[in-house]
Backbone as JSON Lines, residues from 0, in Angstrom:
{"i":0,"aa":"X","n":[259.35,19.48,66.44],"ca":[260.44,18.54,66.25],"c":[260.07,17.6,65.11]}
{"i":1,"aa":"X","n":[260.75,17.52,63.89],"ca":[260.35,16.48,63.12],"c":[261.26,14.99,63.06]}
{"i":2,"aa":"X","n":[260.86,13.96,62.6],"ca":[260.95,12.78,63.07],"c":[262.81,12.4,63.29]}
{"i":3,"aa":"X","n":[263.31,13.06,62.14],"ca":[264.73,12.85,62.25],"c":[265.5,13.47,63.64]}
{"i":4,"aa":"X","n":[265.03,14.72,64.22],"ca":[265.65,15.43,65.19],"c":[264.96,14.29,66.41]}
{"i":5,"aa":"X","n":[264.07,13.87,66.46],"ca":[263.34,12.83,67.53],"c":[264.62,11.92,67.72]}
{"i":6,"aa":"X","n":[264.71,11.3,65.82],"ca":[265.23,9.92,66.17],"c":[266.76,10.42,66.86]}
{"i":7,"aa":"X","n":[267.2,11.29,66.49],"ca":[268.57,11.77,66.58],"c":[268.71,12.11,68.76]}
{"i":8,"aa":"X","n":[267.76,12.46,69.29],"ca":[267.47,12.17,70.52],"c":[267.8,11.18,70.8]}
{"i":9,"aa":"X","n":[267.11,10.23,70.48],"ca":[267.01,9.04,70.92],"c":[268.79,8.03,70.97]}
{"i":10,"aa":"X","n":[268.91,8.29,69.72],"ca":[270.46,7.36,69.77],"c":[271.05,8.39,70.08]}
{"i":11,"aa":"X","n":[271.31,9.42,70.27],"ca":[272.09,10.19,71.27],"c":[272.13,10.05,72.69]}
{"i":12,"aa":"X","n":[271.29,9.53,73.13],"ca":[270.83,9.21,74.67],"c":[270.96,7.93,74.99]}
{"i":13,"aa":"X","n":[270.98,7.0,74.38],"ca":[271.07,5.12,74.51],"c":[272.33,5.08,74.95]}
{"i":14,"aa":"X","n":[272.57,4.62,76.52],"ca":[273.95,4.69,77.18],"c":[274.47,3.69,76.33]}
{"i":15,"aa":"X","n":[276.14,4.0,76.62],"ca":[276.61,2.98,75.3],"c":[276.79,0.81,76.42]}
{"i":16,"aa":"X","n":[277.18,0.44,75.58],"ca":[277.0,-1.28,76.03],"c":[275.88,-1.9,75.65]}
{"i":17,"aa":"X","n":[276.27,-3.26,75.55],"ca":[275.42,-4.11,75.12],"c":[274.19,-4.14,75.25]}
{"i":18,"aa":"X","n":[273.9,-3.77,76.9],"ca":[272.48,-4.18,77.74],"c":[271.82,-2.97,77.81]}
{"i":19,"aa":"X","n":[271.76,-1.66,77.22],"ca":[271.56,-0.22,78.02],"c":[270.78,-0.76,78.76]}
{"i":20,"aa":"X","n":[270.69,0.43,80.2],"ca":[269.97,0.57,81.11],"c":[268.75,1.51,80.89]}
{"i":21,"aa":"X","n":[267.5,1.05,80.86],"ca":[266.41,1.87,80.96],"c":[266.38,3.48,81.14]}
{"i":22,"aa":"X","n":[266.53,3.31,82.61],"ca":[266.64,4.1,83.29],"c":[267.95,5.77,83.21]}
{"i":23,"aa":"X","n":[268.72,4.94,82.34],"ca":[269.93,6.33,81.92],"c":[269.37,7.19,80.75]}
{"i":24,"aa":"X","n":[268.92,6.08,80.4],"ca":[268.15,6.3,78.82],"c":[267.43,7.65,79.53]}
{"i":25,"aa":"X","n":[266.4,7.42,80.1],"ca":[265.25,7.83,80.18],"c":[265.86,9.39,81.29]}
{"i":26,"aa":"X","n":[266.65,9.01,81.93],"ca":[267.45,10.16,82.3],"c":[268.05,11.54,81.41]}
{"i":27,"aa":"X","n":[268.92,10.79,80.45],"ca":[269.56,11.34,79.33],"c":[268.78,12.67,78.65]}
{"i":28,"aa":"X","n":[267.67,11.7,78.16],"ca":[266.24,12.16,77.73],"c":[265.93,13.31,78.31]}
{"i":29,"aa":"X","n":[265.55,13.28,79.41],"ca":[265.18,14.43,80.4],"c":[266.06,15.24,80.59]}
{"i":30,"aa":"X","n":[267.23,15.08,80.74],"ca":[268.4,16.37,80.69],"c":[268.48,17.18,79.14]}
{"i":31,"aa":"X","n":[268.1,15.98,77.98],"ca":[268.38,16.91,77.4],"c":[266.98,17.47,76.75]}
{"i":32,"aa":"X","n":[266.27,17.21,76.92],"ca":[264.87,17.38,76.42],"c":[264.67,19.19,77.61]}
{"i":33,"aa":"X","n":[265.26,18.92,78.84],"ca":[264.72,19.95,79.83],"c":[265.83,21.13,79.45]}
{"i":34,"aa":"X","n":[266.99,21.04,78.89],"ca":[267.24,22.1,78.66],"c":[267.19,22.92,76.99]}
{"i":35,"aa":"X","n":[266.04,22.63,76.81],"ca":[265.92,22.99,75.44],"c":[264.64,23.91,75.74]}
{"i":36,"aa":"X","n":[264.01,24.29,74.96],"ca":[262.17,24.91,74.87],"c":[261.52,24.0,75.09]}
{"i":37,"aa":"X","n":[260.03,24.28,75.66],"ca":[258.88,24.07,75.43],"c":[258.36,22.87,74.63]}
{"i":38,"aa":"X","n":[258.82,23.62,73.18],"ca":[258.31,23.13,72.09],"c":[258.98,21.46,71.55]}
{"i":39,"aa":"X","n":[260.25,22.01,72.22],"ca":[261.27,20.28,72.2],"c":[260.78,19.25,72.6]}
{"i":40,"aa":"X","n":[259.83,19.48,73.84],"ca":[259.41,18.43,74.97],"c":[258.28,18.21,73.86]}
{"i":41,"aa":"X","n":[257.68,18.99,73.73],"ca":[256.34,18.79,73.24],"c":[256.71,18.07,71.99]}
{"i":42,"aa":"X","n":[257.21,18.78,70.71],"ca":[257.59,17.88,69.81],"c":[258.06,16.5,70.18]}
{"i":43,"aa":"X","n":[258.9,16.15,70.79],"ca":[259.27,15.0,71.32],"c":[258.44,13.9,71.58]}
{"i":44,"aa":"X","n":[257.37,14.26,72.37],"ca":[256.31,13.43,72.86],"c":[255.06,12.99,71.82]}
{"i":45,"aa":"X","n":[254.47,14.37,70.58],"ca":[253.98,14.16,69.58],"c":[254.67,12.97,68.64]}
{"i":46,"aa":"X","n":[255.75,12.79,68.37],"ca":[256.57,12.4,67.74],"c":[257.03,10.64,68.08]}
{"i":47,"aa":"X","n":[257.06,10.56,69.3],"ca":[256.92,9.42,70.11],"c":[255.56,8.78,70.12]}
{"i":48,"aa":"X","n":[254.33,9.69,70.16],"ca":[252.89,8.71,70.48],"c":[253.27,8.39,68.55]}
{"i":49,"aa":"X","n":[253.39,9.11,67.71],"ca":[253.33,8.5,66.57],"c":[254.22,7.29,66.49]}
{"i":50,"aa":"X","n":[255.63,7.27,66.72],"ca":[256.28,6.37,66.65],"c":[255.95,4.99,67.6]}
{"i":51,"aa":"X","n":[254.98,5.11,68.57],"ca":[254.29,4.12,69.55],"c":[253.0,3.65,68.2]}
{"i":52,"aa":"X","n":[252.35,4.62,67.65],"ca":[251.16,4.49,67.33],"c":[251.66,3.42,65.79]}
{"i":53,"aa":"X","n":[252.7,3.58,64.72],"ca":[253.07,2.71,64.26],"c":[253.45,1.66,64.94]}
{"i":54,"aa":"X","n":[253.34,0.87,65.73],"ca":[254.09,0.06,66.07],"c":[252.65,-0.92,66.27]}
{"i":55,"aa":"X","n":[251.74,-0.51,66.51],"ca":[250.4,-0.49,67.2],"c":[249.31,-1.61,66.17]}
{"i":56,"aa":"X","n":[250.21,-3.16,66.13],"ca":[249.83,-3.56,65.06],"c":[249.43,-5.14,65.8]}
{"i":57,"aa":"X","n":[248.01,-5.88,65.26],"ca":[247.91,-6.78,65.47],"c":[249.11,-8.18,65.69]}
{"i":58,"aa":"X","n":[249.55,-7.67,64.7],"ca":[250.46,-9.3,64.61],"c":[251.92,-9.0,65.82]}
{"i":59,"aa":"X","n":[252.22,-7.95,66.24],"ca":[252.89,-7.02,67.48],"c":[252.65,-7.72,69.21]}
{"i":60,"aa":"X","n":[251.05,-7.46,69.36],"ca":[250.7,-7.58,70.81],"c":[249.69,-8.6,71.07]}
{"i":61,"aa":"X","n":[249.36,-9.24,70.56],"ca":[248.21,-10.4,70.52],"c":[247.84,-11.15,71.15]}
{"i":62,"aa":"X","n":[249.02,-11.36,72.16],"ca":[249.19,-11.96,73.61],"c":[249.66,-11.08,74.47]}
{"i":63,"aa":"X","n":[249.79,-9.94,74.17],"ca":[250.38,-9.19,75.67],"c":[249.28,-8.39,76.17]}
{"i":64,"aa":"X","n":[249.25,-7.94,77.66],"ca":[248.31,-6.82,78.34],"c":[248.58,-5.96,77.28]}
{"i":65,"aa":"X","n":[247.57,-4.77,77.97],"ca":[248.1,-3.47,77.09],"c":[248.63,-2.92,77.61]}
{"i":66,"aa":"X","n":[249.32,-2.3,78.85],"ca":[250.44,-2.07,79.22],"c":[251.71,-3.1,78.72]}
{"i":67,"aa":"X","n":[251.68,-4.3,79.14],"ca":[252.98,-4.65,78.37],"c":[252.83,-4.6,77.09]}
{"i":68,"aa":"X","n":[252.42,-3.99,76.25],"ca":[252.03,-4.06,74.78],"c":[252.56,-2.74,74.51]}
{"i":69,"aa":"X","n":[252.31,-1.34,75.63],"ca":[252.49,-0.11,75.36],"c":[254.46,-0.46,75.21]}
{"i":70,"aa":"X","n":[254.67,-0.92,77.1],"ca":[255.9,-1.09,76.92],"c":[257.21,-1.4,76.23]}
{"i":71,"aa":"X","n":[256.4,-2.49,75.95],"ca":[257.36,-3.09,74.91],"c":[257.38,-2.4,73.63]}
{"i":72,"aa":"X","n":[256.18,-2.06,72.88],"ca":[256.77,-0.91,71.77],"c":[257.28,0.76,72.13]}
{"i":73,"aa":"X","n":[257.33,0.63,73.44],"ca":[258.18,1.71,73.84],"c":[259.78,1.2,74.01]}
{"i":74,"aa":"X","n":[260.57,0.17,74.28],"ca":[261.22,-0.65,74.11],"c":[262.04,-1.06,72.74]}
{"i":75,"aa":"X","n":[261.49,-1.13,72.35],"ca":[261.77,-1.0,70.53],"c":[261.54,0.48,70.01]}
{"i":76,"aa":"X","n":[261.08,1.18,70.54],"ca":[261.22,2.92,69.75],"c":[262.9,3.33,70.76]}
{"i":77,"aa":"X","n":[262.52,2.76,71.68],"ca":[264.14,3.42,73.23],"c":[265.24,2.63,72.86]}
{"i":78,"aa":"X","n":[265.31,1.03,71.76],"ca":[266.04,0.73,71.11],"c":[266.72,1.74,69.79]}
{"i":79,"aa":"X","n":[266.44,2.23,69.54],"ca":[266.75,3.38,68.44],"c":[266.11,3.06,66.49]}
{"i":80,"aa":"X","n":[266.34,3.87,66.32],"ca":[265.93,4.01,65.05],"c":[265.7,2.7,63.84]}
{"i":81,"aa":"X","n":[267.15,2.46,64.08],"ca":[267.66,1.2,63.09],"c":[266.64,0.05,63.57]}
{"i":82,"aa":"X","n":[266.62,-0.23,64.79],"ca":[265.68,-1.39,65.33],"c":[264.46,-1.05,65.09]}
{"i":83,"aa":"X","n":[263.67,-0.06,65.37],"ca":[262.53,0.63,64.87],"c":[262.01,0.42,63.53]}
{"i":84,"aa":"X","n":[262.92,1.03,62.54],"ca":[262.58,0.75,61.14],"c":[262.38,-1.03,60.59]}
{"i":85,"aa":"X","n":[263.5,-1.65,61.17],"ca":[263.63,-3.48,61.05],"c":[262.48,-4.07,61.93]}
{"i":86,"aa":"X","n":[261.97,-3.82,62.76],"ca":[260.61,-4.14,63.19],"c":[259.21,-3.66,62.24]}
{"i":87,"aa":"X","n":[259.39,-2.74,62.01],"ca":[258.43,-2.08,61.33],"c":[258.43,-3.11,60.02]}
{"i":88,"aa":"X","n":[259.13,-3.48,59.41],"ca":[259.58,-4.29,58.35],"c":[258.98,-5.82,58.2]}
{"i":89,"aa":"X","n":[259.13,-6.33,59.68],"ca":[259.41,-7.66,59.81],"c":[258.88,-7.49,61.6]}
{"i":90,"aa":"X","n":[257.63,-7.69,61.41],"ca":[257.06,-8.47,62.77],"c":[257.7,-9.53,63.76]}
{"i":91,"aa":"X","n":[258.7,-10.28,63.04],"ca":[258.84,-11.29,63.7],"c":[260.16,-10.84,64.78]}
{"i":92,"aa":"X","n":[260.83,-9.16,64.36],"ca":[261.48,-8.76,64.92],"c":[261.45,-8.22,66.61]}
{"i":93,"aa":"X","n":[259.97,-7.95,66.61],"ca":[259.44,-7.8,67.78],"c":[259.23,-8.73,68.58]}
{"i":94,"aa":"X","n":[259.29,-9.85,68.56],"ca":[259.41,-11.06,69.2],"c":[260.21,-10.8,70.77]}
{"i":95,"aa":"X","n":[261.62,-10.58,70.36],"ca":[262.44,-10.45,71.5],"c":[261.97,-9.88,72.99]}
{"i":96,"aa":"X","n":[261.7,-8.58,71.74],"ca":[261.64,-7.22,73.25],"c":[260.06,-7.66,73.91]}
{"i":97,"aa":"X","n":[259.23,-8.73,73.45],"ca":[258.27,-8.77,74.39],"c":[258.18,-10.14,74.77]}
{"i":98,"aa":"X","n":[258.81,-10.7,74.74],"ca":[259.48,-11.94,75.73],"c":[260.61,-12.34,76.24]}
{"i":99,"aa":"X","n":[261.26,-11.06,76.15],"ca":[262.72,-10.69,77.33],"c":[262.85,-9.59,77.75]}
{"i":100,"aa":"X","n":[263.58,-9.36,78.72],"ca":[263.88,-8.13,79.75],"c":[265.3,-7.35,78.58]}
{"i":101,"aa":"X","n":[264.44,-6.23,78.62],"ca":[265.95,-5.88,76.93],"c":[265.74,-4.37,77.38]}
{"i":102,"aa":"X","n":[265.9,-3.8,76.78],"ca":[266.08,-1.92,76.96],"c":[264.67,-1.78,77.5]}
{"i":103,"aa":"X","n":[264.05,-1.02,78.92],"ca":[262.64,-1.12,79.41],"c":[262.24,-0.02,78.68]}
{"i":104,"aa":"X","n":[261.01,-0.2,77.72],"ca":[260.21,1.11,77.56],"c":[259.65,2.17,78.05]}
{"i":105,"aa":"X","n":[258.98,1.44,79.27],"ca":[258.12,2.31,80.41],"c":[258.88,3.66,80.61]}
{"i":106,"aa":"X","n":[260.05,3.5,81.27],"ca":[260.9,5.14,81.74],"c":[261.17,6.26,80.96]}
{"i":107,"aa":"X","n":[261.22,5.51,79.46],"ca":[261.42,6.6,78.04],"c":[260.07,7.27,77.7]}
{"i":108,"aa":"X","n":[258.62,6.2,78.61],"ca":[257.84,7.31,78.09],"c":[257.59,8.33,79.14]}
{"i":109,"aa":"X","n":[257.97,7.95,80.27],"ca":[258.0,9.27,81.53],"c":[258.9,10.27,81.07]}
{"i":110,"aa":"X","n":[260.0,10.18,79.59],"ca":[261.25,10.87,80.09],"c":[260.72,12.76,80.11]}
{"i":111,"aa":"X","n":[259.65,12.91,79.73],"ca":[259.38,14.38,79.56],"c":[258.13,14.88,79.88]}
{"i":112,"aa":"X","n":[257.72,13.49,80.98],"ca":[256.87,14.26,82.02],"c":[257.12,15.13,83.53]}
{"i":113,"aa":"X","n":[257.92,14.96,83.67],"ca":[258.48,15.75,84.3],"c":[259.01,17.62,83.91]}
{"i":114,"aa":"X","n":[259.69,17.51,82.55],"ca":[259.76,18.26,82.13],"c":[258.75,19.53,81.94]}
{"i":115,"aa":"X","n":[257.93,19.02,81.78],"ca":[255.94,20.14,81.48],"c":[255.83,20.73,82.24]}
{"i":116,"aa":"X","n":[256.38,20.55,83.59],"ca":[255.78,21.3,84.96],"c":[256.8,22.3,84.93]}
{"i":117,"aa":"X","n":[258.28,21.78,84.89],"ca":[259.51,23.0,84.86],"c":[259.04,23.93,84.11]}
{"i":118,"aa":"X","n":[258.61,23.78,82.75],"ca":[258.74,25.19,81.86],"c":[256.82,25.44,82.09]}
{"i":119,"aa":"X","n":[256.77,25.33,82.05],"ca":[254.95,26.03,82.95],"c":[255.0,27.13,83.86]}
């Protein structure tokens, strides 16, 4: 999967409204991630630790655990693309998603563990 078909996941799956819900997200994900190949899930998840692993920046988490540190830049990747790239940009954008309750990261990174065991 290369990065555009990832991002194209992703805002394809972000229930629509103001607040998305975590959890549909991360649903979405899994329906459509599980009816594809193997290689979808897998690309997907390669593609995601990178898009976690940019994010993965001092001036980012400096005060947070590292779980809420994972989260929250899982949070801003489950925000979609556009928010992704404007963080990446501008640190000060990340502010929000790790001192408010906003789109939850955590469930988007389960969304295709589940999936591994089906096609196994």
């Amino acid at each position: 999967m290369n990065e555009n078909t990832f991002w194209q996941f992703i805002d394809d799956c972000i229930p629509p409204g103001p607040d998305p819900d975590a959890q549909e997200l991360a649903a979405a994900l899994t329906a459509r991630l599980s009816a594809g190949p193997l290689a979808a899930v897998i690309g997907f998840a390669e593609q995601l630790s990178w898009a976690l692993y940019r994010l993965d920046r001092k001036e980012h988490g400096c005060e947070l655990s590292s779980d809420s540190f994972l989260y929250t830049r899982a949070a801003v990747v489950a925000a979609g693309r556009e928010t992704y790239e404007i963080v990446l940009q501008d640190p000060a954008h990340f502010v929000p998603y790790a001192t408010r309750s906003h789109l939850g990261g955590e469930p988007a990174l389960r969304a295709g563990q589940g999936i591994r065991a089906h096609h196994w």
